[in-house]
Structures are given as structure tokens and as C-alpha cells.
Amino acid sequence: TSVSSTPISTSFIYAQLGMSNLGQYRGPKEHSRGERYYGELEGYIPGDNESKATIELKRTSFGAKFIAKGDYAEDGTLEILMATAPQLNLNLAEGNEVSGIFSFKKLRAAWLDESYTETVPVLLRIAYSDGTTDPLGTHNITFKRNTTTVVNVDLSVGGENGVGFVI
């Protein structure tokens, strides 16, 4: 069998190639880091003289920003482990916030729904320079398409485990 490839570009190139094993793209298996867009080609009939292929791409990602505040927000590293996503680390000696952009797991669902959300378990912990860690619990956080969700982590004495959250 021969393998054909199409170079990556900003253009859509339609070619009549023999293709097999094609199925609906189900999206990444994790919340990958970075912007992601999704679209589908509908109603296009190859060979129509005036027919144009139009693929409406929509952003299928979300932003997450974590801000550490309080008396204990000056030492160690706040580790943010979102289920099925690359870990975010906030060095508390260098700053008080960290953010990232992540792809939704269900790209097609996010493409279809302008108000799409996914609730993601987020494990928080502090790692200290001596190698010890303090768990801050797992929290279900809802992220919305085209929106940056800001999570304020209050690292003060009091509350459950000395930690408070405002989303």
C-alpha cells in the first residue's frame, strides 16, 4: 500500500485519494495544553463547479488561572494536577499565579455547544524544598469554553486543611 500525506498549512486541500480506516475524530484522550480548534465539513459535493468547501472552526479550549493568597503563599511550590492534563506548578517564592490553556476532551461536543462546560477533578498540593508535601485535596472545578476560570487558593490558617477556595 502507498501512503499519501498532505503538508500542514493554513489552506484546505481536497484531493481524491484512496482512504480507509476513517472515523469520527473523538478528540484528545486528555486535556492537552494549548489552543485547539475543531470543525467539520458538511454539505460539500466534490466536483460542483461553484461549490466551496467551508469548515467553521471554533475554539474548543478553556483557560485556567490559579492565584495563591494568604500567609502560607510564600514558600514551596503549589502543584496543580488537573485530571488528564499536564501539571501546572507555581513557585510561591517567585509569584502568586499560574495559568494555562487546555483543550476539552470532547472536542465535537464543545464545538456544538457555545456554553459547553466540563467538570474536572483538580488535585492541589504544596511541595516544600525539604521534599515534604501537604495535600490540599481534590476539588471538582467546572471549566467553560472560551472562558478563563480563576481559582483563588487561600493558603491561610483556618478552614479545611487551612485552605480556602474561591472560583
mmCIF file of C-alpha atoms in Angstrom:
data_model
loop_
_atom_site.group_PDB
_atom_site.id
_atom_site.type_symbol
_atom_site.label_atom_id
_atom_site.label_comp_id
_atom_site.label_asym_id
_atom_site.label_seq_id
_atom_site.Cartn_x
_atom_site.Cartn_y
_atom_site.Cartn_z
ATOM 1 C CA THR A 1 0.000 0.000 0.000
ATOM 2 C CA SER A 2 1.102 3.538 -0.600
ATOM 3 C CA VAL A 3 0.896 6.277 1.964
ATOM 4 C CA SER A 4 -0.098 9.804 0.978
ATOM 5 C CA SER A 5 0.456 12.831 3.109
ATOM 6 C CA THR A 6 -0.656 16.420 2.976
ATOM 7 C CA PRO A 7 1.689 19.100 4.261
ATOM 8 C CA ILE A 8 0.433 21.179 7.184
ATOM 9 C CA SER A 9 -0.640 24.639 6.060
ATOM 10 C CA THR A 10 -3.340 27.248 6.502
ATOM 11 C CA SER A 11 -5.067 26.016 3.341
ATOM 12 C CA PHE A 12 -7.594 23.237 2.962
ATOM 13 C CA ILE A 13 -6.641 20.930 0.141
ATOM 14 C CA TYR A 14 -9.170 18.450 -1.198
ATOM 15 C CA ALA A 15 -7.827 15.536 -3.141
ATOM 16 C CA GLN A 16 -9.397 12.335 -4.374
ATOM 17 C CA LEU A 17 -7.243 9.775 -2.595
ATOM 18 C CA GLY A 18 -7.990 6.231 -1.639
ATOM 19 C CA MET A 19 -8.607 6.335 2.112
ATOM 20 C CA SER A 20 -9.514 3.709 4.651
ATOM 21 C CA ASN A 21 -9.997 3.379 8.405
ATOM 22 C CA LEU A 22 -11.512 6.821 8.673
ATOM 23 C CA GLY A 23 -13.900 7.506 11.514
ATOM 24 C CA GLN A 24 -15.216 10.386 13.543
ATOM 25 C CA TYR A 25 -12.433 12.138 15.405
ATOM 26 C CA ARG A 26 -13.183 11.781 19.086
ATOM 27 C CA GLY A 27 -10.690 14.326 20.359
ATOM 28 C CA PRO A 28 -7.659 14.003 22.573
ATOM 29 C CA LYS A 29 -7.593 11.450 25.344
ATOM 30 C CA GLU A 30 -6.569 14.138 27.743
ATOM 31 C CA HIS A 31 -6.897 17.853 28.311
ATOM 32 C CA SER A 32 -3.845 18.691 26.213
ATOM 33 C CA ARG A 33 -2.090 22.000 26.745
ATOM 34 C CA GLY A 34 -2.732 24.796 24.238
ATOM 35 C CA GLU A 35 -5.392 26.261 21.992
ATOM 36 C CA ARG A 36 -7.412 23.810 19.979
ATOM 37 C CA TYR A 37 -9.928 24.360 17.207
ATOM 38 C CA TYR A 38 -12.396 21.906 15.730
ATOM 39 C CA GLY A 39 -14.646 21.940 12.673
ATOM 40 C CA GLU A 40 -16.455 19.635 10.290
ATOM 41 C CA LEU A 41 -17.034 19.769 6.566
ATOM 42 C CA GLU A 42 -20.747 19.496 5.792
ATOM 43 C CA GLY A 43 -22.716 19.654 2.572
ATOM 44 C CA TYR A 44 -19.719 19.808 0.255
ATOM 45 C CA ILE A 45 -20.025 17.893 -3.013
ATOM 46 C CA PRO A 46 -16.708 17.469 -4.806
ATOM 47 C CA GLY A 47 -16.861 18.402 -8.448
ATOM 48 C CA ASP A 48 -19.590 21.067 -8.237
ATOM 49 C CA ASN A 49 -18.202 23.956 -10.283
ATOM 50 C CA GLU A 50 -19.304 26.675 -7.877
ATOM 51 C CA SER A 51 -19.153 24.626 -4.687
ATOM 52 C CA LYS A 52 -16.830 25.873 -1.979
ATOM 53 C CA ALA A 53 -15.707 23.850 0.980
ATOM 54 C CA THR A 54 -16.442 25.719 4.205
ATOM 55 C CA ILE A 55 -15.285 24.437 7.541
ATOM 56 C CA GLU A 56 -16.414 26.500 10.509
ATOM 57 C CA LEU A 57 -13.659 26.173 13.086
ATOM 58 C CA LYS A 58 -14.443 27.006 16.681
ATOM 59 C CA ARG A 59 -12.175 27.239 19.682
ATOM 60 C CA THR A 60 -12.609 24.129 21.806
ATOM 61 C CA SER A 61 -10.395 25.034 24.725
ATOM 62 C CA PHE A 62 -10.537 26.811 28.079
ATOM 63 C CA GLY A 63 -8.289 28.814 30.349
ATOM 64 C CA ALA A 64 -7.389 28.036 33.944
ATOM 65 C CA LYS A 65 -5.728 30.539 36.286
ATOM 66 C CA PHE A 66 -4.726 29.696 39.843
ATOM 67 C CA ILE A 67 -3.894 32.503 42.286
ATOM 68 C CA ALA A 68 -2.343 31.737 45.676
ATOM 69 C CA LYS A 69 -3.058 34.114 48.566
ATOM 70 C CA GLY A 70 -2.589 34.098 52.322
ATOM 71 C CA ASP A 71 0.041 33.720 55.000
ATOM 72 C CA TYR A 72 1.426 30.450 53.621
ATOM 73 C CA ALA A 73 1.597 31.524 49.969
ATOM 74 C CA GLU A 74 5.289 32.421 50.077
ATOM 75 C CA ASP A 75 7.185 29.136 50.357
ATOM 76 C CA GLY A 76 7.240 25.960 48.312
ATOM 77 C CA THR A 77 5.552 25.046 45.069
ATOM 78 C CA LEU A 78 1.806 24.847 44.586
ATOM 79 C CA GLU A 79 1.272 21.795 42.386
ATOM 80 C CA ILE A 80 -1.919 21.752 40.338
ATOM 81 C CA LEU A 81 -2.817 18.366 38.902
ATOM 82 C CA MET A 82 -5.894 18.527 36.695
ATOM 83 C CA ALA A 83 -7.133 15.055 35.792
ATOM 84 C CA THR A 84 -5.676 14.005 32.419
ATOM 85 C CA ALA A 85 -3.801 17.292 31.927
ATOM 86 C CA PRO A 86 -0.171 18.335 32.159
ATOM 87 C CA GLN A 87 0.737 19.506 35.673
ATOM 88 C CA LEU A 88 0.958 23.218 36.491
ATOM 89 C CA ASN A 89 3.491 24.361 39.089
ATOM 90 C CA LEU A 90 3.519 27.697 40.899
ATOM 91 C CA ASN A 91 6.775 28.559 42.655
ATOM 92 C CA LEU A 92 5.403 30.614 45.551
ATOM 93 C CA ALA A 93 8.749 32.365 46.137
ATOM 94 C CA GLU A 94 8.640 33.766 42.590
ATOM 95 C CA GLY A 95 4.977 34.695 42.160
ATOM 96 C CA ASN A 96 1.404 34.108 43.157
ATOM 97 C CA GLU A 97 -0.304 32.983 39.947
ATOM 98 C CA VAL A 98 -0.010 30.469 37.163
ATOM 99 C CA SER A 99 -2.256 29.878 34.186
ATOM 100 C CA GLY A 100 -2.644 27.691 31.159
ATOM 101 C CA ILE A 101 -4.883 26.962 28.208
ATOM 102 C CA PHE A 102 -6.215 23.439 27.790
ATOM 103 C CA SER A 103 -8.213 21.508 25.214
ATOM 104 C CA PHE A 104 -11.502 19.903 26.134
ATOM 105 C CA LYS A 105 -11.645 16.119 25.953
ATOM 106 C CA LYS A 106 -14.861 16.084 23.917
ATOM 107 C CA LEU A 107 -13.993 18.383 21.016
ATOM 108 C CA ARG A 108 -17.142 17.784 18.978
ATOM 109 C CA ALA A 109 -19.415 18.433 21.960
ATOM 110 C CA ALA A 110 -17.539 21.678 22.691
ATOM 111 C CA TRP A 111 -17.825 22.670 19.021
ATOM 112 C CA LEU A 112 -21.594 22.132 19.021
ATOM 113 C CA ASP A 113 -22.348 23.993 22.276
ATOM 114 C CA GLU A 114 -21.324 27.652 22.712
ATOM 115 C CA SER A 115 -21.743 27.281 26.503
ATOM 116 C CA TYR A 116 -20.006 23.915 26.791
ATOM 117 C CA THR A 117 -18.505 23.021 30.185
ATOM 118 C CA GLU A 118 -16.544 20.146 31.636
ATOM 119 C CA THR A 119 -16.076 19.481 35.342
ATOM 120 C CA VAL A 120 -12.519 18.352 36.021
ATOM 121 C CA PRO A 121 -11.129 16.962 39.291
ATOM 122 C CA VAL A 122 -8.154 19.117 40.328
ATOM 123 C CA LEU A 123 -5.707 17.871 42.957
ATOM 124 C CA LEU A 124 -3.784 20.593 44.794
ATOM 125 C CA ARG A 125 -0.751 20.127 46.993
ATOM 126 C CA ILE A 126 2.227 22.113 48.230
ATOM 127 C CA ALA A 127 5.718 20.696 47.765
ATOM 128 C CA TYR A 128 8.388 22.144 50.060
ATOM 129 C CA SER A 129 12.117 22.397 49.381
ATOM 130 C CA ASP A 130 12.824 19.718 52.009
ATOM 131 C CA GLY A 131 10.885 17.178 49.891
ATOM 132 C CA THR A 132 7.741 17.069 52.018
ATOM 133 C CA THR A 133 4.295 17.748 50.599
ATOM 134 C CA ASP A 134 0.989 18.851 52.063
ATOM 135 C CA PRO A 135 -2.127 17.657 50.232
ATOM 136 C CA LEU A 136 -4.787 20.316 49.783
ATOM 137 C CA GLY A 137 -7.468 17.993 48.486
ATOM 138 C CA THR A 138 -9.148 17.246 45.191
ATOM 139 C CA HIS A 139 -11.711 19.771 44.018
ATOM 140 C CA ASN A 140 -14.155 19.460 41.118
ATOM 141 C CA ILE A 141 -13.853 22.624 39.047
ATOM 142 C CA THR A 142 -16.112 23.428 36.103
ATOM 143 C CA PHE A 143 -14.360 24.963 33.099
ATOM 144 C CA LYS A 144 -16.318 26.747 30.361
ATOM 145 C CA ARG A 145 -15.493 27.036 26.670
ATOM 146 C CA ASN A 146 -13.779 30.324 25.684
ATOM 147 C CA THR A 147 -13.507 31.344 29.335
ATOM 148 C CA THR A 148 -10.649 31.561 31.802
ATOM 149 C CA THR A 149 -11.749 30.176 35.149
ATOM 150 C CA VAL A 150 -9.938 31.904 38.010
ATOM 151 C CA VAL A 151 -9.373 29.831 41.139
ATOM 152 C CA ASN A 152 -8.204 31.709 44.231
ATOM 153 C CA VAL A 153 -6.412 29.383 46.623
ATOM 154 C CA ASP A 154 -6.362 30.865 50.138
ATOM 155 C CA LEU A 155 -3.347 29.446 51.949
ATOM 156 C CA SER A 156 -4.188 30.890 55.365
ATOM 157 C CA VAL A 157 -4.696 29.250 58.719
ATOM 158 C CA GLY A 158 -8.293 28.147 59.200
ATOM 159 C CA GLY A 159 -10.839 26.296 57.156
ATOM 160 C CA GLU A 160 -10.477 22.723 55.976
ATOM 161 C CA ASN A 161 -6.747 21.881 55.932
ATOM 162 C CA GLY A 162 -6.041 25.607 56.242
ATOM 163 C CA VAL A 163 -7.119 26.068 52.640
ATOM 164 C CA GLY A 164 -9.981 28.019 51.134
ATOM 165 C CA PHE A 165 -11.131 28.267 47.526
ATOM 166 C CA VAL A 166 -12.989 30.874 45.514
ATOM 167 C CA ILE A 167 -13.835 30.132 41.904
#
